mmCIF file of C-alpha atoms in Angstrom:
data_model
loop_
_atom_site.group_PDB
_atom_site.id
_atom_site.type_symbol
_atom_site.label_atom_id
_atom_site.label_comp_id
_atom_site.label_asym_id
_atom_site.label_seq_id
_atom_site.Cartn_x
_atom_site.Cartn_y
_atom_site.Cartn_z
ATOM 1 C CA ALA A 1 -23.708 -1.671 11.563
ATOM 2 C CA GLN A 2 -20.991 -0.507 10.179
ATOM 3 C CA LYS A 3 -20.506 3.415 8.932
ATOM 4 C CA ILE A 4 -18.250 5.184 6.057
ATOM 5 C CA THR A 5 -17.330 9.065 6.468
ATOM 6 C CA GLN A 6 -15.965 10.882 3.490
ATOM 7 C CA THR A 7 -16.221 14.323 4.545
ATOM 8 C CA GLN A 8 -15.070 16.687 1.204
ATOM 9 C CA PRO A 9 -17.523 16.102 -1.473
ATOM 10 C CA GLY A 10 -14.776 17.594 -3.930
ATOM 11 C CA MET A 11 -11.248 18.477 -4.013
ATOM 12 C CA PHE A 12 -8.942 19.954 -5.901
ATOM 13 C CA VAL A 13 -5.362 18.787 -6.988
ATOM 14 C CA GLN A 14 -2.973 19.745 -9.707
ATOM 15 C CA GLU A 15 -1.547 17.326 -12.009
ATOM 16 C CA LYS A 16 1.066 15.723 -10.211
ATOM 17 C CA GLU A 17 0.907 16.368 -7.361
ATOM 18 C CA ALA A 18 -0.663 14.055 -4.461
ATOM 19 C CA VAL A 19 -3.539 14.207 -3.056
ATOM 20 C CA THR A 20 -5.011 12.722 0.331
ATOM 21 C CA LEU A 21 -8.749 11.144 0.059
ATOM 22 C CA ASP A 22 -10.251 11.289 3.839
ATOM 23 C CA CYS A 23 -12.060 8.051 5.003
ATOM 24 C CA THR A 24 -13.086 7.172 7.778
ATOM 25 C CA TYR A 25 -14.796 4.106 9.767
ATOM 26 C CA ASP A 26 -17.044 2.973 12.405
ATOM 27 C CA THR A 27 -17.521 -0.832 12.951
ATOM 28 C CA SER A 28 -17.366 -3.023 15.730
ATOM 29 C CA ASP A 29 -16.193 -5.847 14.296
ATOM 30 C CA PRO A 30 -13.065 -7.293 14.787
ATOM 31 C CA SER A 31 -12.809 -8.370 11.130
ATOM 32 C CA TYR A 32 -13.724 -6.522 8.249
ATOM 33 C CA GLY A 33 -12.228 -4.709 4.962
ATOM 34 C CA LEU A 34 -11.653 -1.879 3.235
ATOM 35 C CA PHE A 35 -11.301 -0.998 -0.218
ATOM 36 C CA TRP A 36 -11.313 2.027 -2.948
ATOM 37 C CA TYR A 37 -12.916 2.584 -5.782
ATOM 38 C CA LYS A 38 -12.819 5.032 -8.650
ATOM 39 C CA GLN A 39 -16.286 5.843 -10.606
ATOM 40 C CA PRO A 40 -16.569 7.752 -13.759
ATOM 41 C CA SER A 41 -18.487 9.375 -15.183
ATOM 42 C CA SER A 42 -19.030 6.599 -17.707
ATOM 43 C CA GLY A 43 -20.328 4.975 -14.258
ATOM 44 C CA GLU A 44 -18.449 1.981 -14.018
ATOM 45 C CA MET A 45 -17.137 1.440 -10.486
ATOM 46 C CA ILE A 46 -13.209 0.535 -10.556
ATOM 47 C CA PHE A 47 -11.295 -1.489 -8.522
ATOM 48 C CA LEU A 48 -8.052 0.473 -6.535
ATOM 49 C CA ILE A 49 -7.152 -1.150 -3.649
ATOM 50 C CA TYR A 50 -7.877 -3.107 -0.560
ATOM 51 C CA GLN A 51 -6.663 -2.727 3.011
ATOM 52 C CA GLY A 52 -7.948 -6.590 5.636
ATOM 53 C CA SER A 53 -8.370 -5.044 9.118
ATOM 54 C CA TYR A 54 -5.465 -7.242 10.196
ATOM 55 C CA ASP A 55 -2.586 -6.445 7.640
ATOM 56 C CA GLN A 56 0.466 -5.159 9.446
ATOM 57 C CA GLN A 57 1.378 -2.987 6.068
ATOM 58 C CA ASN A 58 -0.716 -0.608 4.427
ATOM 59 C CA ALA A 59 -1.688 -1.942 1.010
ATOM 60 C CA THR A 60 -0.224 -0.226 -2.363
ATOM 61 C CA GLU A 61 -0.893 -0.381 -5.683
ATOM 62 C CA GLY A 62 1.149 1.914 -8.734
ATOM 63 C CA ARG A 63 0.837 4.992 -8.013
ATOM 64 C CA TYR A 64 -2.111 4.460 -4.991
ATOM 65 C CA SER A 65 -1.281 3.884 -0.817
ATOM 66 C CA LEU A 66 -3.854 3.126 1.539
ATOM 67 C CA ASN A 67 -2.950 5.384 4.701
ATOM 68 C CA PHE A 68 -4.428 2.460 7.541
ATOM 69 C CA GLN A 69 -4.534 3.999 10.858
ATOM 70 C CA LYS A 70 -6.394 1.581 12.995
ATOM 71 C CA ALA A 71 -6.969 3.330 15.849
ATOM 72 C CA ARG A 72 -7.798 6.113 14.183
ATOM 73 C CA LYS A 73 -10.467 3.916 12.506
ATOM 74 C CA SER A 74 -9.377 5.793 9.012
ATOM 75 C CA ALA A 75 -8.041 4.713 5.505
ATOM 76 C CA ASN A 76 -7.376 7.443 3.380
ATOM 77 C CA LEU A 77 -6.204 6.993 0.167
ATOM 78 C CA VAL A 78 -3.092 8.682 -1.491
ATOM 79 C CA ILE A 79 -2.961 9.069 -4.875
ATOM 80 C CA SER A 80 0.606 9.962 -6.352
ATOM 81 C CA ALA A 81 1.715 12.095 -9.241
ATOM 82 C CA SER A 82 -2.388 13.185 -10.356
ATOM 83 C CA GLN A 83 -2.847 12.655 -14.130
ATOM 84 C CA LEU A 84 -5.440 14.170 -15.986
ATOM 85 C CA GLY A 85 -7.433 10.751 -15.678
ATOM 86 C CA ASP A 86 -7.455 10.653 -12.659
ATOM 87 C CA SER A 87 -11.011 13.131 -12.521
ATOM 88 C CA ALA A 88 -13.247 11.005 -11.294
ATOM 89 C CA MET A 89 -15.862 10.075 -7.702
ATOM 90 C CA TYR A 90 -14.340 7.640 -5.292
ATOM 91 C CA PHE A 91 -15.905 6.198 -2.927
ATOM 92 C CA CYS A 92 -14.206 4.375 0.289
ATOM 93 C CA ALA A 93 -15.773 0.949 1.064
ATOM 94 C CA MET A 94 -16.311 -1.397 4.029
ATOM 95 C CA SER A 95 -16.830 -5.502 3.928
ATOM 96 C CA PRO A 96 -17.873 -7.028 7.425
ATOM 97 C CA LYS A 97 -15.533 -10.088 6.838
ATOM 98 C CA TYR A 98 -11.640 -9.802 6.256
ATOM 99 C CA ASN A 99 -11.874 -11.899 3.115
ATOM 100 C CA ALA A 100 -14.411 -9.386 2.127
ATOM 101 C CA GLY A 101 -16.847 -11.672 -0.170
ATOM 102 C CA ASN A 102 -20.605 -10.125 1.384
ATOM 103 C CA MET A 103 -22.251 -6.904 1.302
ATOM 104 C CA LEU A 104 -19.946 -3.238 1.268
ATOM 105 C CA THR A 105 -20.571 -0.235 2.404
ATOM 106 C CA PHE A 106 -20.029 2.905 0.421
ATOM 107 C CA GLY A 107 -19.529 6.390 1.589
ATOM 108 C CA GLY A 108 -20.575 9.539 -0.303
ATOM 109 C CA GLY A 109 -17.570 9.842 -1.985
ATOM 110 C CA THR A 110 -15.373 12.508 -2.906
ATOM 111 C CA ARG A 111 -14.868 13.690 -6.741
ATOM 112 C CA LEU A 112 -10.997 14.564 -7.312
ATOM 113 C CA MET A 113 -10.561 17.259 -9.834
ATOM 114 C CA VAL A 114 -6.992 17.035 -11.850
ATOM 115 C CA LYS A 115 -6.550 20.855 -12.633
ATOM 116 C CA PRO A 116 -3.686 20.712 -15.685
ATOM 117 C CA ASP B 1 -14.488 -9.532 -22.775
ATOM 118 C CA THR B 2 -14.402 -11.198 -18.973
ATOM 119 C CA GLY B 3 -15.871 -7.905 -16.413
ATOM 120 C CA VAL B 4 -18.654 -8.173 -15.376
ATOM 121 C CA SER B 5 -21.436 -7.162 -18.099
ATOM 122 C CA GLN B 6 -25.182 -5.306 -16.730
ATOM 123 C CA ASP B 7 -27.799 -5.898 -19.324
ATOM 124 C CA PRO B 8 -29.888 -3.093 -20.935
ATOM 125 C CA ARG B 9 -27.145 -0.510 -19.634
ATOM 126 C CA HIS B 10 -29.759 2.363 -20.649
ATOM 127 C CA LYS B 11 -33.856 2.090 -19.965
ATOM 128 C CA ILE B 12 -36.562 4.634 -19.922
ATOM 129 C CA THR B 13 -39.464 3.964 -19.360
ATOM 130 C CA LYS B 14 -43.212 4.098 -17.257
ATOM 131 C CA ARG B 15 -44.273 4.534 -14.086
ATOM 132 C CA GLY B 16 -46.226 1.472 -13.299
ATOM 133 C CA GLN B 17 -44.164 -0.920 -16.156
ATOM 134 C CA ASN B 18 -41.746 -3.671 -15.127
ATOM 135 C CA VAL B 19 -38.199 -3.717 -16.122
ATOM 136 C CA THR B 20 -35.603 -6.616 -15.760
ATOM 137 C CA PHE B 21 -31.940 -6.199 -15.782
ATOM 138 C CA ARG B 22 -29.761 -8.775 -16.490
ATOM 139 C CA CYS B 23 -26.428 -9.726 -14.875
ATOM 140 C CA ASP B 24 -23.348 -12.264 -16.620
ATOM 141 C CA PRO B 25 -20.824 -12.351 -14.017
ATOM 142 C CA ILE B 26 -17.205 -13.105 -14.369
ATOM 143 C CA SER B 27 -17.062 -16.192 -14.835
ATOM 144 C CA GLU B 28 -15.205 -18.460 -12.584
ATOM 145 C CA HIS B 29 -16.824 -15.676 -9.553
ATOM 146 C CA ASN B 30 -19.829 -17.803 -7.609
ATOM 147 C CA ARG B 31 -20.840 -14.975 -5.488
ATOM 148 C CA LEU B 32 -22.354 -11.857 -7.574
ATOM 149 C CA TYR B 33 -24.416 -9.083 -5.758
ATOM 150 C CA TRP B 34 -26.594 -6.147 -6.996
ATOM 151 C CA TYR B 35 -26.652 -2.282 -5.709
ATOM 152 C CA ARG B 36 -28.934 0.366 -6.463
ATOM 153 C CA GLN B 37 -26.575 4.808 -6.997
ATOM 154 C CA THR B 38 -28.790 7.376 -6.786
ATOM 155 C CA LEU B 39 -27.729 10.339 -7.894
ATOM 156 C CA GLY B 40 -25.025 11.988 -5.740
ATOM 157 C CA GLN B 41 -24.647 9.248 -3.537
ATOM 158 C CA GLY B 42 -22.882 5.738 -2.958
ATOM 159 C CA PRO B 43 -23.807 2.410 -3.978
ATOM 160 C CA GLU B 44 -26.012 0.480 -1.996
ATOM 161 C CA PHE B 45 -26.452 -2.512 -0.933
ATOM 162 C CA LEU B 46 -29.577 -4.859 -2.279
ATOM 163 C CA THR B 47 -28.818 -8.401 -2.084
ATOM 164 C CA TYR B 48 -26.606 -11.451 -2.836
ATOM 165 C CA PHE B 49 -25.982 -14.899 -4.407
ATOM 166 C CA GLN B 50 -23.799 -17.464 -3.435
ATOM 167 C CA ASN B 51 -24.028 -19.598 -6.382
ATOM 168 C CA GLU B 52 -28.053 -20.253 -7.072
ATOM 169 C CA ALA B 53 -28.685 -19.744 -2.944
ATOM 170 C CA GLN B 54 -30.024 -16.005 -2.586
ATOM 171 C CA LEU B 55 -27.805 -15.565 1.036
ATOM 172 C CA GLU B 56 -28.640 -11.816 1.966
ATOM 173 C CA LYS B 57 -30.860 -9.227 1.163
ATOM 174 C CA SER B 58 -31.598 -5.287 2.409
ATOM 175 C CA ARG B 59 -34.356 -3.527 4.003
ATOM 176 C CA LEU B 60 -34.228 -1.730 0.577
ATOM 177 C CA LEU B 61 -35.450 -4.817 -1.659
ATOM 178 C CA SER B 62 -39.392 -4.017 -1.391
ATOM 179 C CA ASP B 63 -41.873 -6.602 -2.504
ATOM 180 C CA ARG B 64 -41.430 -5.074 -6.152
ATOM 181 C CA PHE B 65 -37.952 -6.184 -6.662
ATOM 182 C CA SER B 66 -37.332 -10.146 -7.118
ATOM 183 C CA ALA B 67 -33.653 -11.286 -7.982
ATOM 184 C CA GLU B 68 -33.119 -14.441 -9.813
ATOM 185 C CA ARG B 69 -29.977 -16.183 -10.428
ATOM 186 C CA PRO B 70 -30.987 -19.663 -11.156
ATOM 187 C CA LYS B 71 -28.832 -22.094 -12.711
ATOM 188 C CA GLY B 72 -26.255 -19.708 -10.571
ATOM 189 C CA SER B 73 -24.641 -17.251 -12.917
ATOM 190 C CA PHE B 74 -26.212 -15.111 -15.553
ATOM 191 C CA SER B 75 -28.705 -12.770 -12.742
ATOM 192 C CA THR B 76 -31.362 -10.967 -13.076
ATOM 193 C CA LEU B 77 -33.052 -7.968 -11.347
ATOM 194 C CA GLU B 78 -36.842 -7.305 -11.613
ATOM 195 C CA ILE B 79 -38.886 -4.038 -10.995
ATOM 196 C CA GLN B 80 -42.417 -4.756 -10.915
ATOM 197 C CA ARG B 81 -45.281 -1.398 -11.298
ATOM 198 C CA THR B 82 -42.153 0.777 -11.329
ATOM 199 C CA GLU B 83 -42.312 4.200 -9.715
ATOM 200 C CA GLN B 84 -39.921 7.460 -10.428
ATOM 201 C CA GLY B 85 -38.200 6.538 -7.157
ATOM 202 C CA ASP B 86 -37.368 3.696 -8.494
ATOM 203 C CA SER B 87 -35.059 6.050 -10.594
ATOM 204 C CA ALA B 88 -31.069 5.511 -10.069
ATOM 205 C CA MET B 89 -28.062 2.891 -11.301
ATOM 206 C CA TYR B 90 -28.605 -1.205 -10.398
ATOM 207 C CA LEU B 91 -25.376 -2.001 -10.031
ATOM 208 C CA CYS B 92 -23.901 -5.532 -10.510
ATOM 209 C CA ALA B 93 -20.805 -7.340 -8.999
ATOM 210 C CA SER B 94 -19.522 -10.322 -8.748
ATOM 211 C CA SER B 95 -16.428 -11.741 -6.361
ATOM 212 C CA SER B 96 -14.933 -15.450 -5.718
ATOM 213 C CA PRO B 97 -15.750 -17.331 -3.225
ATOM 214 C CA SER B 98 -13.664 -16.504 0.360
ATOM 215 C CA GLY B 99 -9.799 -16.703 0.767
ATOM 216 C CA GLN B 100 -8.382 -17.353 -2.495
ATOM 217 C CA ASP B 101 -6.309 -15.028 -4.125
ATOM 218 C CA SER B 102 -8.177 -12.928 -5.389
ATOM 219 C CA GLY B 103 -11.212 -12.952 -3.147
ATOM 220 C CA ASN B 104 -10.800 -8.967 -1.379
ATOM 221 C CA THR B 105 -12.332 -7.933 -4.716
ATOM 222 C CA ILE B 106 -15.495 -7.066 -5.644
ATOM 223 C CA TYR B 107 -15.723 -6.165 -8.950
ATOM 224 C CA PHE B 108 -18.410 -4.772 -10.515
ATOM 225 C CA GLY B 109 -20.162 -4.077 -13.738
ATOM 226 C CA GLU B 110 -20.241 -0.479 -16.089
ATOM 227 C CA GLY B 111 -24.464 -0.540 -14.448
ATOM 228 C CA SER B 112 -27.761 -0.115 -15.417
ATOM 229 C CA TRP B 113 -29.755 3.282 -15.853
ATOM 230 C CA LEU B 114 -32.904 3.281 -14.907
ATOM 231 C CA THR B 115 -35.163 6.422 -15.559
ATOM 232 C CA VAL B 116 -39.616 5.834 -14.420
ATOM 233 C CA VAL B 117 -41.198 8.459 -16.292
#
């Protein structure tokens, strides 16, 4: 069974500063995918970034980067230069296959609040 | 709009009534998923289709829940004899076949909020 743990229920960050959201996972599968999603108050889950278990380099997408430490089973999300619009719930998730295409297991989420 | 669309966005129903939600995935996506999200929690997987075949079902999907994807395009999720515990947001998602460039990304709709009173 797969499990995702997000230990930070809420985080504050000053606008324009960087912030790291923690995510640890547990799986016995050698092949898996890791995702981060943003959920604003409107409810839609917005895909941010993906990391495959066999990827050698950390994934980056614009202001988002994923700090993948396989030995520690962690997949932290780093948001650089925070903006007010980044205030939302953030969910870490994993899929049982490297190429996704299968069900996701989500963590409990972290609420990020960006202060002006 | 070429994203995942869900209808209705909000539904209030009396306990014991049946409700049906519809999901239209991104047109070239052959995989479709349903998730349920209760307040303050992350989404939980309910079921998964590849084309018209329902390949996986969670234990969360009780006998009162049924999902279909008759032609491999849109999908419906029906809840019969609703209970107050069914109150949640029902999220639909889709993805392209594994191995394609965008196969690693699962795209979600805006969800359908259900309130059972």
